[in-house]
CSV table of C-alpha atoms in Angstrom, one decimal:
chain,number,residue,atom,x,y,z
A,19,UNK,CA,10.6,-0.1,9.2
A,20,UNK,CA,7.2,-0.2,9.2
A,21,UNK,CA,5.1,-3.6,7.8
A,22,UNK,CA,3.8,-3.4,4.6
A,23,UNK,CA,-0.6,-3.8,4.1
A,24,UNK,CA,-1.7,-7.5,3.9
A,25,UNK,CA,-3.0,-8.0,0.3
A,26,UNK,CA,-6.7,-9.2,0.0
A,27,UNK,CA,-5.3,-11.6,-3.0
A,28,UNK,CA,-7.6,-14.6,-4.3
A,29,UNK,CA,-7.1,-17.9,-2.3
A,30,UNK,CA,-7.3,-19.5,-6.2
A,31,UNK,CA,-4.2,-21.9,-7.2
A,32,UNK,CA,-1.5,-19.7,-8.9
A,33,UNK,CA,-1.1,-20.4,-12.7
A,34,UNK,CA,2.0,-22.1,-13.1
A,35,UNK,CA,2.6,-21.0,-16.2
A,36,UNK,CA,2.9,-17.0,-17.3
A,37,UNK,CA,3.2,-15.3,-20.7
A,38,UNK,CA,3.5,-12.0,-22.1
A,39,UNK,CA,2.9,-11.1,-25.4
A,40,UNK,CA,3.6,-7.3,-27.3
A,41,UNK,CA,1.4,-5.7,-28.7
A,42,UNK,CA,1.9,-4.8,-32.2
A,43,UNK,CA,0.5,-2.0,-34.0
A,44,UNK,CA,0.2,0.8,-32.3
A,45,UNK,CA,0.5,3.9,-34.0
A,46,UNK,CA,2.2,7.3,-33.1
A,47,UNK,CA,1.3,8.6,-29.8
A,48,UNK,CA,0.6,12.2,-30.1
A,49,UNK,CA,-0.5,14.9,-27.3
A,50,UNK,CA,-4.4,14.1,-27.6
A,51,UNK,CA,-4.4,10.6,-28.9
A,52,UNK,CA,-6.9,8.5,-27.2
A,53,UNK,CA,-5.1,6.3,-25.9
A,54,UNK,CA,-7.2,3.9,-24.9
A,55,UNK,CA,-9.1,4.0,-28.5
A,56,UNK,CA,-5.7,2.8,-29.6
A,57,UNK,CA,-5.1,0.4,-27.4
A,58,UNK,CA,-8.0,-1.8,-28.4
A,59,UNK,CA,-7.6,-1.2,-31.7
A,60,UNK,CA,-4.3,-2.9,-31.8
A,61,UNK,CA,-5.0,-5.7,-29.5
A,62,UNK,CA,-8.2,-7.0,-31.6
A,63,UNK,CA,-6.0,-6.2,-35.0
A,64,UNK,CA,-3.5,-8.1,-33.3
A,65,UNK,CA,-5.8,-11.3,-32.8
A,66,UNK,CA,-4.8,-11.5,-29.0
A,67,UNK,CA,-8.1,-10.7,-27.6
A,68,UNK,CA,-8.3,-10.2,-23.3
A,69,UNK,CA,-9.6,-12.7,-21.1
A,70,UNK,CA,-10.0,-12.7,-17.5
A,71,UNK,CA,-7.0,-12.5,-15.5
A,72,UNK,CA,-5.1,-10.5,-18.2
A,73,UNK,CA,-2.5,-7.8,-17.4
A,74,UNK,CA,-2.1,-5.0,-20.3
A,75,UNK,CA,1.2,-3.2,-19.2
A,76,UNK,CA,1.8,0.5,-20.9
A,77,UNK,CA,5.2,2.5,-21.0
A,78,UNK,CA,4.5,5.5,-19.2
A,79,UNK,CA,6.2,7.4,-22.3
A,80,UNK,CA,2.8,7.0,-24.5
A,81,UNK,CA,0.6,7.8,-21.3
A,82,UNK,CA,2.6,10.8,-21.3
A,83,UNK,CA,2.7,11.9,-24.4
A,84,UNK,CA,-1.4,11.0,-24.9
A,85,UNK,CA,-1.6,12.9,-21.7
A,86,UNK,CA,0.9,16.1,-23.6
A,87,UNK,CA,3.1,15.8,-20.4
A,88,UNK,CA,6.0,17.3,-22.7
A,89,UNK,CA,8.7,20.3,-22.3
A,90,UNK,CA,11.1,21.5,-24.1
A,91,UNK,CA,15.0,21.7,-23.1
A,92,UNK,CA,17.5,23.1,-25.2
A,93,UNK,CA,20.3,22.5,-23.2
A,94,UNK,CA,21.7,20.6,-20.6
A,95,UNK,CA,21.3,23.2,-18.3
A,96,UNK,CA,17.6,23.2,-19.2
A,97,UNK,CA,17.0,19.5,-18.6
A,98,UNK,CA,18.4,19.7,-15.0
A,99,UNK,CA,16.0,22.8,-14.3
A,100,UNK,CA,13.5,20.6,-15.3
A,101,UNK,CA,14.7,18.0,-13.1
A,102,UNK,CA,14.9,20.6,-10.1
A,103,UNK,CA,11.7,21.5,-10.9
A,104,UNK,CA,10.3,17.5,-10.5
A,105,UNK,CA,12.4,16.8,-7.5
A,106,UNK,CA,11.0,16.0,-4.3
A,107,UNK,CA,14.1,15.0,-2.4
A,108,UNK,CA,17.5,14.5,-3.8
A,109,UNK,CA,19.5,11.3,-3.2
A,110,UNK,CA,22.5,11.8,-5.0
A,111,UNK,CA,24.0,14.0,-8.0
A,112,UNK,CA,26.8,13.2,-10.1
A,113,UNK,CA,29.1,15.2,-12.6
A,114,UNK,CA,30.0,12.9,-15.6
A,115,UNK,CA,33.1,13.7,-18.3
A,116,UNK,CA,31.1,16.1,-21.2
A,117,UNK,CA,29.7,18.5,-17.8
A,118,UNK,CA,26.1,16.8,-17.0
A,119,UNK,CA,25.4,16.5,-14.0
A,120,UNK,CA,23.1,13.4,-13.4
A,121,UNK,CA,20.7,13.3,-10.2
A,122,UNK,CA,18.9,10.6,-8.7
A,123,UNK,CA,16.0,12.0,-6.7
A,124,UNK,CA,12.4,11.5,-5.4
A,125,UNK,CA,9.4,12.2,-7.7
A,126,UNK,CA,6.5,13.6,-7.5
A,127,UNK,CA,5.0,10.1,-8.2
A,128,UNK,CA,7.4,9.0,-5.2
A,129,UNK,CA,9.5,7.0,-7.3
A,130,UNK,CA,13.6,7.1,-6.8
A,131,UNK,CA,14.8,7.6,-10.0
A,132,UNK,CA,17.4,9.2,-12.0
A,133,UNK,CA,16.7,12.4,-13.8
A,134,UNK,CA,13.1,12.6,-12.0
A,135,UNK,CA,12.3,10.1,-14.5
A,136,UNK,CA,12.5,12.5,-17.6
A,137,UNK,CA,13.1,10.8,-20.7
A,138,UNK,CA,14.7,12.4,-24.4
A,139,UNK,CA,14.5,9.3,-26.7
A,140,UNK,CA,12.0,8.6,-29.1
A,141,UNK,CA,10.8,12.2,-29.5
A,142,UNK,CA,9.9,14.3,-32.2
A,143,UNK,CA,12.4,16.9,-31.7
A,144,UNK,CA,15.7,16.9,-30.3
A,145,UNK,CA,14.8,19.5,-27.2
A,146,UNK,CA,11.2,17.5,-26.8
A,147,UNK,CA,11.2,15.7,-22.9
A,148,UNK,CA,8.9,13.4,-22.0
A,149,UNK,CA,7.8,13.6,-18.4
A,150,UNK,CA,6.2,11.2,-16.5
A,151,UNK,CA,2.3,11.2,-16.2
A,152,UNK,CA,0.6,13.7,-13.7
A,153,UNK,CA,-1.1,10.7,-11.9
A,154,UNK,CA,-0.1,7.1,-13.1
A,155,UNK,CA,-2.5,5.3,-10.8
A,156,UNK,CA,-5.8,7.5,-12.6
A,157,UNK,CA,-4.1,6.9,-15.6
A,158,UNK,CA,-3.9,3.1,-15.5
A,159,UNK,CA,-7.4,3.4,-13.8
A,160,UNK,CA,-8.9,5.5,-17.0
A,161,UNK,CA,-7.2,3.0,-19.2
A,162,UNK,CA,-8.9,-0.1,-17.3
A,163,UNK,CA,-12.4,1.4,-17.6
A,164,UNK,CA,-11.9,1.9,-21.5
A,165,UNK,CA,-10.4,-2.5,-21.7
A,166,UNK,CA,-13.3,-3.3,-19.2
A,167,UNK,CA,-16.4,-1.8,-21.2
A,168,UNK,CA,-14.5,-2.8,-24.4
A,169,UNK,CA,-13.8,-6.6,-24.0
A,170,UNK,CA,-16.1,-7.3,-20.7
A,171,UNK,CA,-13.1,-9.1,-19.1
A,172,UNK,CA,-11.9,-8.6,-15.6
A,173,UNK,CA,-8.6,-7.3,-16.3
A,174,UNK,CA,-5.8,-4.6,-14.6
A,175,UNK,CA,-3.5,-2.2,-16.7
A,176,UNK,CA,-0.1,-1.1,-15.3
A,177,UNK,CA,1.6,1.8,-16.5
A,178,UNK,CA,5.5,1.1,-16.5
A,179,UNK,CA,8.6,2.8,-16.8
A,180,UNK,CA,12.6,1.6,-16.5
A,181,UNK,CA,14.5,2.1,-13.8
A,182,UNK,CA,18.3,1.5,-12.2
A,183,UNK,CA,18.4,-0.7,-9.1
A,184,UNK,CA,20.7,-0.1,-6.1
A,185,UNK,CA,22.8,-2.9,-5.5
A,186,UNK,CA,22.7,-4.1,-9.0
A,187,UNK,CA,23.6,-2.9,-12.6
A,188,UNK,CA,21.4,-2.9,-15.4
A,189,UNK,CA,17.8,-1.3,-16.0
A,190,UNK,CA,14.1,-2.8,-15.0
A,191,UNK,CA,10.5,-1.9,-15.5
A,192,UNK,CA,9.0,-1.1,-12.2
A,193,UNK,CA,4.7,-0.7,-11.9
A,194,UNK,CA,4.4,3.3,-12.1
A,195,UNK,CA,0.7,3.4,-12.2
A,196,UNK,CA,-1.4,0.6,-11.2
A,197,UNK,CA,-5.4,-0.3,-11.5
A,198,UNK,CA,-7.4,-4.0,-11.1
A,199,UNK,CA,-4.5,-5.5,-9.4
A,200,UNK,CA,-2.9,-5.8,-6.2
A,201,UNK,CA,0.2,-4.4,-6.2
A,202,UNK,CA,1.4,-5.9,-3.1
A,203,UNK,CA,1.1,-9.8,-2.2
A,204,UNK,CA,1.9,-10.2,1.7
A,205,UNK,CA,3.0,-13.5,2.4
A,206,UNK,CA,3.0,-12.1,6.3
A,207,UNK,CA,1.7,-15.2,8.4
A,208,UNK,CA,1.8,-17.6,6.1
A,209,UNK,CA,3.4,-20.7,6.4
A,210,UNK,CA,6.6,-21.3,4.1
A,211,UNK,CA,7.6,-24.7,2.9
A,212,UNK,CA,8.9,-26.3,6.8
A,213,UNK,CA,5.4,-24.9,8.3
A,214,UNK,CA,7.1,-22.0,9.8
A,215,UNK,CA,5.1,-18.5,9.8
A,216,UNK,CA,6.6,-15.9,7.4
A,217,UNK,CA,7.3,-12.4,9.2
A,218,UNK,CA,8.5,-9.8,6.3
A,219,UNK,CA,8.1,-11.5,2.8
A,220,UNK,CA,5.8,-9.1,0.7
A,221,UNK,CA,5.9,-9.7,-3.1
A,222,UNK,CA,6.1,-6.5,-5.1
A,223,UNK,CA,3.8,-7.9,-8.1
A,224,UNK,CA,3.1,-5.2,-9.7
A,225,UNK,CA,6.8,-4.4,-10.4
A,226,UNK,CA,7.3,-8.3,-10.9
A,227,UNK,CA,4.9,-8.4,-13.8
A,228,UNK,CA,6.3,-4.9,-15.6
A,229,UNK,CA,9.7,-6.0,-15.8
A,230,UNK,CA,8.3,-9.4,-16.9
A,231,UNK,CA,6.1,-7.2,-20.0
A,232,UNK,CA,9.7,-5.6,-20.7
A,233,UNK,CA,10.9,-8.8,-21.9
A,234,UNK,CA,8.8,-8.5,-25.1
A,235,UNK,CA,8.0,-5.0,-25.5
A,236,UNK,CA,9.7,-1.6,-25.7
A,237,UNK,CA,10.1,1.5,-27.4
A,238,UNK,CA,13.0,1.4,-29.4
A,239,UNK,CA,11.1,-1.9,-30.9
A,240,UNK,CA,8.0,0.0,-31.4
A,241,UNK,CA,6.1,-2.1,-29.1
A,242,UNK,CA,5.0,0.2,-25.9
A,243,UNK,CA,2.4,-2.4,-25.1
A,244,UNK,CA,2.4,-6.3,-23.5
A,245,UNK,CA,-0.4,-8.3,-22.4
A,246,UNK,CA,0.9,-10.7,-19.5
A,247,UNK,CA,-1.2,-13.8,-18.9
A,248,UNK,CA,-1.0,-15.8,-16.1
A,249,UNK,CA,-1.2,-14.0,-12.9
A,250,UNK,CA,-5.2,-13.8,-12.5
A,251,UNK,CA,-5.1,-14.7,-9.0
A,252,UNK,CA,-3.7,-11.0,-8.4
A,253,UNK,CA,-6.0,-9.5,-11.0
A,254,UNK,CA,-9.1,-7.8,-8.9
A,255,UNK,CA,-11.1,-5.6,-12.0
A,256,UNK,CA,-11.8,-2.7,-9.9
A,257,UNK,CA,-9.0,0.1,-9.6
A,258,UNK,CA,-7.5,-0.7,-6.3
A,259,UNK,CA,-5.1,0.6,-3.9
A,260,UNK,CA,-2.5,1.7,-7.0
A,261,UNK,CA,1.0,1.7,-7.5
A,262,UNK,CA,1.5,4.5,-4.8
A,263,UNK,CA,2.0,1.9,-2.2
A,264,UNK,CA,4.9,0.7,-3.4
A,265,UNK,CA,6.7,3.7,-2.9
A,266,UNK,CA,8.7,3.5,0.7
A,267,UNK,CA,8.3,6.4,2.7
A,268,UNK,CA,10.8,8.4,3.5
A,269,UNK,CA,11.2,7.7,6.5
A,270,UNK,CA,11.4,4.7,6.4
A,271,UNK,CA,13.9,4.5,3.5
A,272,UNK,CA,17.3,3.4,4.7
A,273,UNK,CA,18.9,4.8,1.9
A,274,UNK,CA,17.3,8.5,1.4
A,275,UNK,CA,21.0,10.2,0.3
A,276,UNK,CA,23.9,8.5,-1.1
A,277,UNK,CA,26.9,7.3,1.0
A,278,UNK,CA,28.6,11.3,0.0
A,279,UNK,CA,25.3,13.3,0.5
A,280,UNK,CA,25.3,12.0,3.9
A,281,UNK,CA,28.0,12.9,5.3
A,282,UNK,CA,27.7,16.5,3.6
A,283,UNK,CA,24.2,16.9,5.3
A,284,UNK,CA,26.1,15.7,8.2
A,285,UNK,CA,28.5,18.7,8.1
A,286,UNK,CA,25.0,20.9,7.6
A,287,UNK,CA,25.7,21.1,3.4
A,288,UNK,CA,22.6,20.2,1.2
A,289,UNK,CA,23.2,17.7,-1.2
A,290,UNK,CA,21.1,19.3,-4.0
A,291,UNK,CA,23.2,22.6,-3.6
A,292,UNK,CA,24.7,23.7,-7.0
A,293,UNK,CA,27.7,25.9,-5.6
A,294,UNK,CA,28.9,22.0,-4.7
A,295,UNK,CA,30.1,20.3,-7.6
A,296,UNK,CA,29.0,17.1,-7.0
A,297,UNK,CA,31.6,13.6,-7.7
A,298,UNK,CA,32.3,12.3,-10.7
A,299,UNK,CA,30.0,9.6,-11.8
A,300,UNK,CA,32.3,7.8,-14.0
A,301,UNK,CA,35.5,7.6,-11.2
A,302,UNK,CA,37.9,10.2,-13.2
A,303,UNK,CA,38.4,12.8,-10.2
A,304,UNK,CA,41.9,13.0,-9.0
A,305,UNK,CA,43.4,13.2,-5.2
A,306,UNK,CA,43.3,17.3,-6.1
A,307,UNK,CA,39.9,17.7,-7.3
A,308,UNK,CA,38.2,15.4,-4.6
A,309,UNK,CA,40.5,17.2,-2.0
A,310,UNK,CA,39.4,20.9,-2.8
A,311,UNK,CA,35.4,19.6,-3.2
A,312,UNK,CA,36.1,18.3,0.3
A,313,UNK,CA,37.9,21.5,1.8
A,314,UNK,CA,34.6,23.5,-0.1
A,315,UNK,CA,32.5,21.1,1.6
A,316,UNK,CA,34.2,21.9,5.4
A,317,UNK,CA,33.6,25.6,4.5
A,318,UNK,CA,29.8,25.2,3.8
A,319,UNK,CA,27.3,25.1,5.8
A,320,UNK,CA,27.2,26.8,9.8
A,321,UNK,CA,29.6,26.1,11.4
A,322,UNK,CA,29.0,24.9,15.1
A,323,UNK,CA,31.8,25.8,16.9
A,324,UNK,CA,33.6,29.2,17.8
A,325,UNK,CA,36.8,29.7,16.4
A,326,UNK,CA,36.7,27.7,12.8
A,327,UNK,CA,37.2,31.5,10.7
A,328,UNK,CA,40.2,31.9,12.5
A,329,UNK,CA,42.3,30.0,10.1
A,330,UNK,CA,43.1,29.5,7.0
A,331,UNK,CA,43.3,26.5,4.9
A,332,UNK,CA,45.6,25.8,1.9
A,333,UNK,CA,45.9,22.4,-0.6
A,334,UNK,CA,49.2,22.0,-1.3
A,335,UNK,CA,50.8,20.4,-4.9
A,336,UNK,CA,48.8,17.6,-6.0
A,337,UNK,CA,46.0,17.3,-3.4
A,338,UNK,CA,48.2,15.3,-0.9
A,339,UNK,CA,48.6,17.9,1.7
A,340,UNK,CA,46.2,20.3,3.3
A,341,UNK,CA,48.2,23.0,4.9
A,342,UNK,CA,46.0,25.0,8.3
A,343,UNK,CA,48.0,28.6,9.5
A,344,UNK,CA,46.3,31.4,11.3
A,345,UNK,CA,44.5,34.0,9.3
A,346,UNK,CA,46.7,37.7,9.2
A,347,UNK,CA,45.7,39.8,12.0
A,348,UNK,CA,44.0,39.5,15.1
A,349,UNK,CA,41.5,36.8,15.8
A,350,UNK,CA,38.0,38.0,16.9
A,351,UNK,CA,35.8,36.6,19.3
A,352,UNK,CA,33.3,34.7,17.9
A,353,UNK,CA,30.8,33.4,21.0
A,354,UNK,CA,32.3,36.1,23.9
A,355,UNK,CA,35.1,33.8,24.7
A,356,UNK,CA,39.1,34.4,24.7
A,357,UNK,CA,40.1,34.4,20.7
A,358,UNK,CA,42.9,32.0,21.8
A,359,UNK,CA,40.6,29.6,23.5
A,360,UNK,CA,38.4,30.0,20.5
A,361,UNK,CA,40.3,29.7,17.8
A,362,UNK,CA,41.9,26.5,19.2
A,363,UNK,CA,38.6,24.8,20.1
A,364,UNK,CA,38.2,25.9,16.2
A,365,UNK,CA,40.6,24.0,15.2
A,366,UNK,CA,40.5,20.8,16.9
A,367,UNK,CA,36.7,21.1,15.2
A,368,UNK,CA,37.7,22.3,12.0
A,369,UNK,CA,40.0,19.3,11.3
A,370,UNK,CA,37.3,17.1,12.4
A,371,UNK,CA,35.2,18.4,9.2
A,372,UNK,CA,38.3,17.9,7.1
A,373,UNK,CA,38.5,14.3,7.8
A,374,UNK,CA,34.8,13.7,7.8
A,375,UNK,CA,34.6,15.5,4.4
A,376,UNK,CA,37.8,13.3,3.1
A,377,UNK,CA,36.2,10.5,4.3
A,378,UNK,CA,33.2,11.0,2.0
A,379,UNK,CA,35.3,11.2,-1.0
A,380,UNK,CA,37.0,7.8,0.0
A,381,UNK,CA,40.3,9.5,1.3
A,382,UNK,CA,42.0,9.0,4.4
A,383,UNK,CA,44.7,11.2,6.0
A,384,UNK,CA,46.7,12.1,9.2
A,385,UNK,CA,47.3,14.9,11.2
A,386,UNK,CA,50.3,16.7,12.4
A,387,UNK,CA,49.5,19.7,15.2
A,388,UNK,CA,52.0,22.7,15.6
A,389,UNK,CA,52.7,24.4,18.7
A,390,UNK,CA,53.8,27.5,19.7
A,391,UNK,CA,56.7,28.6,21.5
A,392,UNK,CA,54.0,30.3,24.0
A,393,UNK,CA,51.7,26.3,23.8
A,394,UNK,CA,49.3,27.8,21.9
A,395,UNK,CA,47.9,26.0,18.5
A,396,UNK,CA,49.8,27.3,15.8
A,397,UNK,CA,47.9,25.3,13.0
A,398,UNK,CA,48.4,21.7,11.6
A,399,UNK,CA,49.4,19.8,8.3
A,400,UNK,CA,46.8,16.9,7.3
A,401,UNK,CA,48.7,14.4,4.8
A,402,UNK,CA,46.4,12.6,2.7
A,403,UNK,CA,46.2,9.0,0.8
A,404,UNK,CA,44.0,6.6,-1.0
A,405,UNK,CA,44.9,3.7,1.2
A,406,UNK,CA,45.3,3.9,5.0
A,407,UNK,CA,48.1,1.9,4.7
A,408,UNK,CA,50.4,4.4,2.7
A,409,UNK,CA,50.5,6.2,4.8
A,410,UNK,CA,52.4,4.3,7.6
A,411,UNK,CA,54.7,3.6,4.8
């Protein structure tokens, strides 16, 4: 992984000491508002004033809609065009009970979020979308120059929106946009307490401070805006690098696909494909239904090695047995070899795929060859189970 950019941060004393006041007041964000009109509007109604050092953290929703980053979607189907549409890579899709699918993808703000980051609540209509803004870090950057001439202060804005976490459950505010603050604060040769050089630690402020304006604000409160005080030793004035660095590059993410989309683009499937139906989100598929998504999942993609088409692949009763026979008829060469010889290489790589797509869905299973009278491969039986241990039972 590569080492994240040293921070030019202030060599002042941190505050030790940090609070975060909402903003009350602000009225109805509309496409066209000006924003930042309205922003200091509320904050001298409010009596709150900015000083130097001050952070004004903004839910990207009201940058968006000030901004008329809106679309429509009548359906669910709609939405996840619109998603589609905003996806830059996918990580992972999920099919929940009422038939949405939910996908958690790169944006084109190079965030990882879930539905591209599109939001439905708090609109005017039911089919109204708010999308996220074209580009956060000018938006935070416009936003600073309006607080700056307005209240002479040297002060940073961060535009936020919420976010899932891997590892963990529950929501956050992460630093979308990002202007008169360093986002990043490398600790990266400095001592720690024992005198010992620090080799990795880099402090994601930016996010740090959003998720600390979340604890006041929000939108379901009517309060879209906070003003965090306390963290001047970060604050610069000036527009800065922005939130885009802290955004890890692809390459350098360890976690690009979930643990299933790997192992389909493994076996040369795309994750984002629609013919796949993608898991369950909520746990509710059965031993059949994660089964047959596996055997579809062994058919897609190209195959690799002469001889898979030469059989034929049946799930039997519930999902616990996967039954292999020869296909009717004679099978044809495939790469100018002997059908036999094919068709059993085939098969030995065929139920490779099985158990690598099984594996994906959390299933285990075991596999009984059959011979002919002649030695050739006449097919197998895989027998499946939750537990590895069933099936030695």
């Amino acid at each position: 992984m590569r080492p994240a950019p040293s921070s030019s941060r202030s060599a002042a004393e941190p505050s030790r000491l940090l609070t975060a006041y909402a903003v009350p007041g602000i009225g109805r964000v509309r496409p066209g508002t000006d924003l930042g009109r309205e922003l200091v509007g509320a904050i001298r109604a409010s009596g709150l004033d900015l000083k130097d050092g001050d952070v004004v953290v903004v839910a990207s929703k009201i940058v968006a809609k000030a901004e008329g980053a809106l679309a429509s979607a009548g359906s669910r189907a709609e939405l996840e065009a619109l998603v589609a549409a905003r996806t830059r890579h996918t990580v992972a899709r999920r099919r929940f009970g009422a038939g949405a699918t939910v996908s958690v993808v790169r944006t084109p703000a190079g965030t990882v979020q879930a539905a591209a980051g599109l939001d439905r609540s708090n609109t005017e209509a039911d089919g109204d979308v708010v999308l996220q803004p074209q580009d956060p870090d000018a938006s935070a950057a416009a936003l600073l120059a309006v607080l700056t001439e307005r209240f002479g202060a040297r002060v940073a804005v961060l535009v936020s929106d919420t976010t899932s976490r891997p590892w963990r459950t529950g929501v956050g505010d992460i630093a979308l946009g990002c202007a008169g603050l360093e986002p990043l604060d490398s600790q990266q040769g400095l001592p720690d307490d024992t005198g010992r050089a620090q080799e990795v630690t880099v402090r994601a402020v930016a996010d740090a401070i959003a998720a600390a304006a979340d604890l006041v604000k929000g939108a379901a409160r009517g309060r879209p805006v906070a003003i965090v005080r306390g963290v001047g030793d970060h604050v610069t004035g000036r527009p800065g690098p922005g939130a885009a660095g802290l955004n890890r590059a692809l390459e350098d993410d360890w976690f690009r696909t979930g643990h299933i989309e790997s192992a389909w683009a493994a076996l040369g499937v795309d994750p984002a494909d629609p013919t796949v139906i993608p898991p369950s989100g909520d746990g509710s598929d059965d031993i059949l239904t994660r089964t047959t998504r596996a055997l579809a999942v062994t058919r897609a993609g190209v195959p690799r090695t002469p001889g898979q088409g030469a059989w034929r692949l049946t799930v039997m009763g519930s999902g616990a047995l996967i039954r292999i026979r020869p296909r009717p008829g004679a099978a044809a060469s495939q790469a100018d070899g002997h059908p036999l010889v094919e068709a059993a290489v085939g098969l030995g790589a065929l139920l490779e795929r099985i158990a690598t797509s099984l594996a994906a869905e959390d299933l285990r299973c075991e596999t009984a060859w059959l011979w002919e009278d002649s030695g050739a491969p006449g097919g197998a039986n895989v027998r499946i189970a939750l537990d590895p241990a069933s099936l030695r039972s």
